[in-house]
CSV table of C-alpha atoms in Angstrom, one decimal:
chain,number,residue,atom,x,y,z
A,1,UNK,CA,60.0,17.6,-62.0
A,2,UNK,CA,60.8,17.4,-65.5
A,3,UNK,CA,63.4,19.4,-67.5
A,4,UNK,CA,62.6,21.4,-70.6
A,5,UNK,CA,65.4,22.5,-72.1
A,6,UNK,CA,65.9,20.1,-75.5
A,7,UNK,CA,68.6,20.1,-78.7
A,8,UNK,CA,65.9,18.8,-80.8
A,9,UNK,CA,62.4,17.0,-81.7
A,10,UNK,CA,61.6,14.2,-83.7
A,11,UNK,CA,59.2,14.0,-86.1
A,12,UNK,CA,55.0,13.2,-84.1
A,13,UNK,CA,53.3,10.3,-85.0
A,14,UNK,CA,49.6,10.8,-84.3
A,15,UNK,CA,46.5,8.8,-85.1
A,16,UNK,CA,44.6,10.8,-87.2
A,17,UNK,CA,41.3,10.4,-86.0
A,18,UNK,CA,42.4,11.5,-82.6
A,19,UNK,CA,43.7,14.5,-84.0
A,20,UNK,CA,40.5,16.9,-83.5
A,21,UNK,CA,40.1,15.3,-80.0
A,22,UNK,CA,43.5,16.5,-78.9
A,23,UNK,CA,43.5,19.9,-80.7
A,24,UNK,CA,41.3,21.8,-78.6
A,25,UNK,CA,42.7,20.5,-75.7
A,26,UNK,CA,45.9,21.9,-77.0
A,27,UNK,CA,47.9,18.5,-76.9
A,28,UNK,CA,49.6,18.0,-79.9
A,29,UNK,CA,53.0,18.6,-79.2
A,30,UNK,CA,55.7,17.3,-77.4
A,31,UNK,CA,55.6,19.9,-74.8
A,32,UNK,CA,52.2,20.4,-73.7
A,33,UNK,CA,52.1,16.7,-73.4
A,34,UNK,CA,55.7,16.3,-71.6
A,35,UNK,CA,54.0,19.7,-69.4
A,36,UNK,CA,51.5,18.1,-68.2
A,37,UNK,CA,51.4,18.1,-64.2
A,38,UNK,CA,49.2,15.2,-62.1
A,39,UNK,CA,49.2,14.6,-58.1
A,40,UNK,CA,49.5,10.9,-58.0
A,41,UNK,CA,51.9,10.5,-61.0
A,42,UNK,CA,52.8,6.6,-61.2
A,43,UNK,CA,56.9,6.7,-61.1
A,44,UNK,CA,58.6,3.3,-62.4
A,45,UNK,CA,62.1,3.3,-62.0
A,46,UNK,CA,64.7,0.9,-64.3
A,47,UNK,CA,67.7,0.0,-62.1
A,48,UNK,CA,69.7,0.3,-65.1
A,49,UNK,CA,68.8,3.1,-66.5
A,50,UNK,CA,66.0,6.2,-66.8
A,51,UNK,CA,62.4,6.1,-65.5
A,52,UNK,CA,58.9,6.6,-66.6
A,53,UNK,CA,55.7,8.2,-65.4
A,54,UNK,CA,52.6,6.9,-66.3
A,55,UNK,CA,49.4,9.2,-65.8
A,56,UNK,CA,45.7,8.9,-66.7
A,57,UNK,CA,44.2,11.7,-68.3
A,58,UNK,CA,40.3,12.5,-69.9
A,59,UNK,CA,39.8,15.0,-72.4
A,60,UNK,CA,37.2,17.3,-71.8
A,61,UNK,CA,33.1,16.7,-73.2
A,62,UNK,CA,33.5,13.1,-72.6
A,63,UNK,CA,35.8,12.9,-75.5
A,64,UNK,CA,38.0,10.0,-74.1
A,65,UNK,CA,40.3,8.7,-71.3
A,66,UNK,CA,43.9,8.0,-72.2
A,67,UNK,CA,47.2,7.1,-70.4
A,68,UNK,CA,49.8,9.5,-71.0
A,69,UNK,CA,53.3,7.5,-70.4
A,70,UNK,CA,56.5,9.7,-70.4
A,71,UNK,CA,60.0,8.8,-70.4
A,72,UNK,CA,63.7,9.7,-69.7
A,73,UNK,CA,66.7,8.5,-70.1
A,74,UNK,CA,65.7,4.6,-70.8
A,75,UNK,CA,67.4,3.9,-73.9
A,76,UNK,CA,67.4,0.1,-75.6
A,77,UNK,CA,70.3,-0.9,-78.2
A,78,UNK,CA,68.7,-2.5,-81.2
A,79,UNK,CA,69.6,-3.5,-84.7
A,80,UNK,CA,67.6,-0.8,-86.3
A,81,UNK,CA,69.1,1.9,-84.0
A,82,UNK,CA,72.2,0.4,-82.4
A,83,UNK,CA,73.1,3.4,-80.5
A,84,UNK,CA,70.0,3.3,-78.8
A,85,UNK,CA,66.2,4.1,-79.1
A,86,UNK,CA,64.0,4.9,-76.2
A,87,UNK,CA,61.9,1.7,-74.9
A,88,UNK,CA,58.5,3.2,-76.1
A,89,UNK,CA,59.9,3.2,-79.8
A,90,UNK,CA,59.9,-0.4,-79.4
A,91,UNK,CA,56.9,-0.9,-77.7
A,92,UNK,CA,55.3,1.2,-80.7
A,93,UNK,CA,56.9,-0.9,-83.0
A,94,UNK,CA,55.5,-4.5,-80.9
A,95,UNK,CA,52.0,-2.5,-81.3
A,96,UNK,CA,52.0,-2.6,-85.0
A,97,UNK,CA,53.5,-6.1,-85.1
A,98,UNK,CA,50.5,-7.5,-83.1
A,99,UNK,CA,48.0,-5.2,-86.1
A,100,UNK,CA,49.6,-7.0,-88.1
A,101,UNK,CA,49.0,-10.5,-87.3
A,102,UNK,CA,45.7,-9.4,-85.6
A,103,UNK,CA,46.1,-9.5,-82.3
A,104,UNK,CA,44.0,-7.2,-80.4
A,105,UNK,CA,46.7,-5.1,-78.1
A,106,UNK,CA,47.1,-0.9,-77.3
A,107,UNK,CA,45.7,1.7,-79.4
A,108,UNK,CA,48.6,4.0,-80.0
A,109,UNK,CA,47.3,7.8,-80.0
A,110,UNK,CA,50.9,9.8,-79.9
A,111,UNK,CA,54.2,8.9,-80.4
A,112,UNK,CA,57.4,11.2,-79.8
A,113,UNK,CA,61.0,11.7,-79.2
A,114,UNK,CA,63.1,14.7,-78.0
A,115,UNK,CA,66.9,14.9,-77.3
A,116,UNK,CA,66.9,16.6,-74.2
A,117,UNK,CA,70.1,17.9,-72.5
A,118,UNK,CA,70.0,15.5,-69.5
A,119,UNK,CA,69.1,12.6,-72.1
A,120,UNK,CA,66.8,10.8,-74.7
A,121,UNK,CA,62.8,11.6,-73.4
A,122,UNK,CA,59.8,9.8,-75.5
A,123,UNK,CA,56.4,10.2,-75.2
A,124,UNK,CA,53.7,7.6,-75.7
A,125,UNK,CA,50.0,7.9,-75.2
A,126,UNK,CA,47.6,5.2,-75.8
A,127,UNK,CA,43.6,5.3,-75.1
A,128,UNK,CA,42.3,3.4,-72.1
A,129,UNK,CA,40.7,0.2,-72.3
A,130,UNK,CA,38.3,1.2,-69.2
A,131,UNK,CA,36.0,-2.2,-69.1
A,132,UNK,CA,38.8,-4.5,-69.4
A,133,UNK,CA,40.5,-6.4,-66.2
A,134,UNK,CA,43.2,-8.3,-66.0
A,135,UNK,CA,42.9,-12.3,-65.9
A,136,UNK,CA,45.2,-11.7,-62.7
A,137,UNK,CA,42.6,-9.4,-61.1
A,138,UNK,CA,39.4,-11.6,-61.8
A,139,UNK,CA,41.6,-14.3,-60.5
A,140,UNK,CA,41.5,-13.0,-57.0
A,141,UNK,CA,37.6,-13.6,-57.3
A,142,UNK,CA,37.7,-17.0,-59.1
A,143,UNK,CA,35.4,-19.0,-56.7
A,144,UNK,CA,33.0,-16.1,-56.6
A,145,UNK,CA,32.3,-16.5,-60.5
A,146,UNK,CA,29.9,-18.6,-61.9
A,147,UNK,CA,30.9,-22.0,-63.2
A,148,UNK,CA,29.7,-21.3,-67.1
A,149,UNK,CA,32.0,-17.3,-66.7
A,150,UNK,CA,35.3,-19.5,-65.3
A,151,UNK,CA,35.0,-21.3,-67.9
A,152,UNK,CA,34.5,-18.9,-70.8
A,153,UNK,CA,36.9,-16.7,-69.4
A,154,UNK,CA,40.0,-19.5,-69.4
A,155,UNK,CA,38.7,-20.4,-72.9
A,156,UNK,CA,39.0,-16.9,-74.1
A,157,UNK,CA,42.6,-16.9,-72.4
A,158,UNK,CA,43.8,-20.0,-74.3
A,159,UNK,CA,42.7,-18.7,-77.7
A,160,UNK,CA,44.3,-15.3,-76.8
A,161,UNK,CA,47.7,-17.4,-76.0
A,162,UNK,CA,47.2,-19.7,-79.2
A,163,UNK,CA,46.6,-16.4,-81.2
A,164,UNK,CA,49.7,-15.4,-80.4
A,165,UNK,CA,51.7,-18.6,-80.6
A,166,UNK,CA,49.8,-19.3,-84.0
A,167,UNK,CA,51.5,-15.9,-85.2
A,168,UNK,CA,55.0,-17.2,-84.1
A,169,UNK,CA,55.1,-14.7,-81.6
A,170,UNK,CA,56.3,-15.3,-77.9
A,171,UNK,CA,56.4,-13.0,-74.8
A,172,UNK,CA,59.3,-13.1,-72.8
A,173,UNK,CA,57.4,-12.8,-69.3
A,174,UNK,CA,53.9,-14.0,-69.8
A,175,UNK,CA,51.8,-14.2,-66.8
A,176,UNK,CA,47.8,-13.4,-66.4
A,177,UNK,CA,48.3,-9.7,-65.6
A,178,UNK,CA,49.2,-9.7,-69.5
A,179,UNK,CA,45.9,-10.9,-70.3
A,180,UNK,CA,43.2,-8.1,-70.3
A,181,UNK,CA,39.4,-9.2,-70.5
A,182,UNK,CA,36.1,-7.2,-71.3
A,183,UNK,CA,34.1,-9.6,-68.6
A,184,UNK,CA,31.0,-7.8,-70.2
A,185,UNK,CA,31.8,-9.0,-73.8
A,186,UNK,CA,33.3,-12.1,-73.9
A,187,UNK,CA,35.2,-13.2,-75.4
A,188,UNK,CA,36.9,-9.2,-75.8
A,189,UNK,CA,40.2,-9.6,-74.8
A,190,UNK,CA,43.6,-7.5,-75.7
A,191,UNK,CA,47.1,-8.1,-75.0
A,192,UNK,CA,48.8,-5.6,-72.4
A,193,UNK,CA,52.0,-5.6,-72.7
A,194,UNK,CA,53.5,-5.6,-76.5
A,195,UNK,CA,56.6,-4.5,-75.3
A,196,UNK,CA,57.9,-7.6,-74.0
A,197,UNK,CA,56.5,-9.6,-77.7
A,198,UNK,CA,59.2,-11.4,-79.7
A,199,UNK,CA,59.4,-14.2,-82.6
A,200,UNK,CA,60.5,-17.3,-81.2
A,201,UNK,CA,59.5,-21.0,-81.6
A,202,UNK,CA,59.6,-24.5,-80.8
A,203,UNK,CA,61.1,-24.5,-76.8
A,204,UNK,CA,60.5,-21.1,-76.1
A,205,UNK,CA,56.9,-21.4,-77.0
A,206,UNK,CA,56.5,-24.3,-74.4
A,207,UNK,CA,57.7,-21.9,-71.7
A,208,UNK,CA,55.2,-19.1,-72.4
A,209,UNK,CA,52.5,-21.5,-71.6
A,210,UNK,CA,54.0,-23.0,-68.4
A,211,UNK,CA,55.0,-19.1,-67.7
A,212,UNK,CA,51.4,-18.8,-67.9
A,213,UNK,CA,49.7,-21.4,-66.0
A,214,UNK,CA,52.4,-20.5,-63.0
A,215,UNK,CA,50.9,-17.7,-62.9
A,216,UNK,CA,47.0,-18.9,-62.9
A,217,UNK,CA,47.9,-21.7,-60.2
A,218,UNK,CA,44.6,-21.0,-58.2
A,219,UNK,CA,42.7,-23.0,-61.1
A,220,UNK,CA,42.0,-26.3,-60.5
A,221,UNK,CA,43.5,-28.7,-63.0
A,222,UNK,CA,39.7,-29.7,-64.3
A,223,UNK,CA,39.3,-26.1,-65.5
A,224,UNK,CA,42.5,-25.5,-66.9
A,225,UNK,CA,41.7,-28.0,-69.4
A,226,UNK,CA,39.2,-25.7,-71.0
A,227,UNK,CA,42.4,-23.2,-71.0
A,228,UNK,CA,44.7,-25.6,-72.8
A,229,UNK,CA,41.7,-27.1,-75.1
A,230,UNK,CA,41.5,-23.5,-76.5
A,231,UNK,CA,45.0,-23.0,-77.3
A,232,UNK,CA,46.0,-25.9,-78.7
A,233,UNK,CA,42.8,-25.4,-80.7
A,234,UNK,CA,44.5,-22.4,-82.7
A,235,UNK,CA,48.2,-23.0,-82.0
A,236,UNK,CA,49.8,-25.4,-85.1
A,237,UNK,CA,52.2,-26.5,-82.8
A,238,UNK,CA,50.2,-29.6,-81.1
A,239,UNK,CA,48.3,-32.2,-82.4
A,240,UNK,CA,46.0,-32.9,-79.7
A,241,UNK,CA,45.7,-31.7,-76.3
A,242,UNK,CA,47.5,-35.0,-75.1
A,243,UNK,CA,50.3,-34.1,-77.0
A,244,UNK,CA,50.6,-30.6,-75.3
A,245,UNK,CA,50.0,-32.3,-71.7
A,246,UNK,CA,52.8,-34.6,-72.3
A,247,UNK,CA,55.4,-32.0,-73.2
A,248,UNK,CA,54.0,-29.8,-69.9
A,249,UNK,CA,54.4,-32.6,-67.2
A,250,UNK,CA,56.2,-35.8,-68.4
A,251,UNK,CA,57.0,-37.0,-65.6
A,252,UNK,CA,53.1,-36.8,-64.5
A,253,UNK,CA,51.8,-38.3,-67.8
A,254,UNK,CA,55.0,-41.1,-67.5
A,255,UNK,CA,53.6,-42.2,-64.4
């Protein structure tokens, strides 16, 4: 399924503290990893260009679940590498970004490039965040939860969005399947897609909120209130949760 002939490897990054997990297991290099064979491999194809598998794997003893996500020939141009860079190199990079201006995302275990001869492979293998569901999962349920949960959970949504926003950070397709929440801790949340993270302002950030509360359209307008009170409770960018309102419907708040 996969080829293994390669011109040459890149240099690992590996957390260290994961290091004696993986190395009786064997999986500290590029090839065992890339090796690695599963029945109901998750295939997601670009249409223009490469593919990626994305397979969940435990090490043995209990010592941890992880997602093992391998690619091929998906390359992205970018000013650091303007002949191009696999996609996980920059979703490594939107990792450490979010560390940086703490926002809770991925935990990066392995990192990896190799130049095979059919084309540029990376590997990327984060630890899974079993516990966690996405906003657009518990949404399917809303009415089931209790009034007090609904509530804290679109608060804990709106301070993960005004984190974000507060860092001058924007996602370029926001919706609540971004959103990850530990329903047994709140307010535990993590962002779940860095990849798609950028720096933006002023306009831009008004459309990652009304990106988001397209796609959280089942809550009533009551309860989104709690959502919006949140964010613009961290975000520097509004005043007042009028102000916010008026820039998200004028023409309701006109009338």
């Amino acid at each position: 399924m996969w080829p293994t002939s390669a011109k040459k490897n890149s240099e690992a990054y590996i957390e260290a503290h994961f290091r004696k997990q993986f190395r009786p297991a064997h999986l500290l290099n590029f090839h065992a990893l890339w090796e690695m064979q599963f029945l109901d491999s998750h295939k997601v194809s670009f249409p223009e260009s490469g593919h990626s598998l994305i397979d969940r794997f435990e090490l043995p003893d209990g010592q941890g679940a992880f997602y093992l996500k391998r690619q091929l020939n998906r390359s992205i141009r970018t000013w650091r590498r303007p002949f191009g860079e696999p996609a996980f190199a920059q979703e490594l990079r939107n990792i450490r970004l979010c560390e940086q201006y703490h926002i809770p995302t991925l935990e990066p275990v392995y990192y990896a490039e190799r130049q095979m001869t059919v084309g540029p492979a990376a590997i990327l293998v984060v630890r899974a965040l079993d516990g966690y569901q996405s906003l657009q999962d518990i949404l399917t349920h809303w009415y089931g939860l209790e009034r007090h949960m609904r509530e804290s959970i679109l608060h804990t949504a709106g301070k993960a969005l005004g984190r974000l926003h507060a860092a001058g950070l924007g996602h370029s397709r926001l919706k609540a399947d971004d959103i990850i929440i530990d329903l047994t801790q709140i307010p535990q949340w993590r962002l779940a897609s860095p990849q798609f993270i950028t720096q933006v302002k002023g306009r831009d950030l008004l459309l990652d909120v009304q990106s988001f509360l397209d796609s959280v359209a089942v809550v009533g307008d009551t309860e989104l209130d709690f959502l919006l009170k949140a964010y613009v409770d961290i975000s520097p960018q509004w005043p007042n949760l009028s102000a916010l309102k008026q820039a998200l419907y004028p023409s309701q708040q006109a009338s």
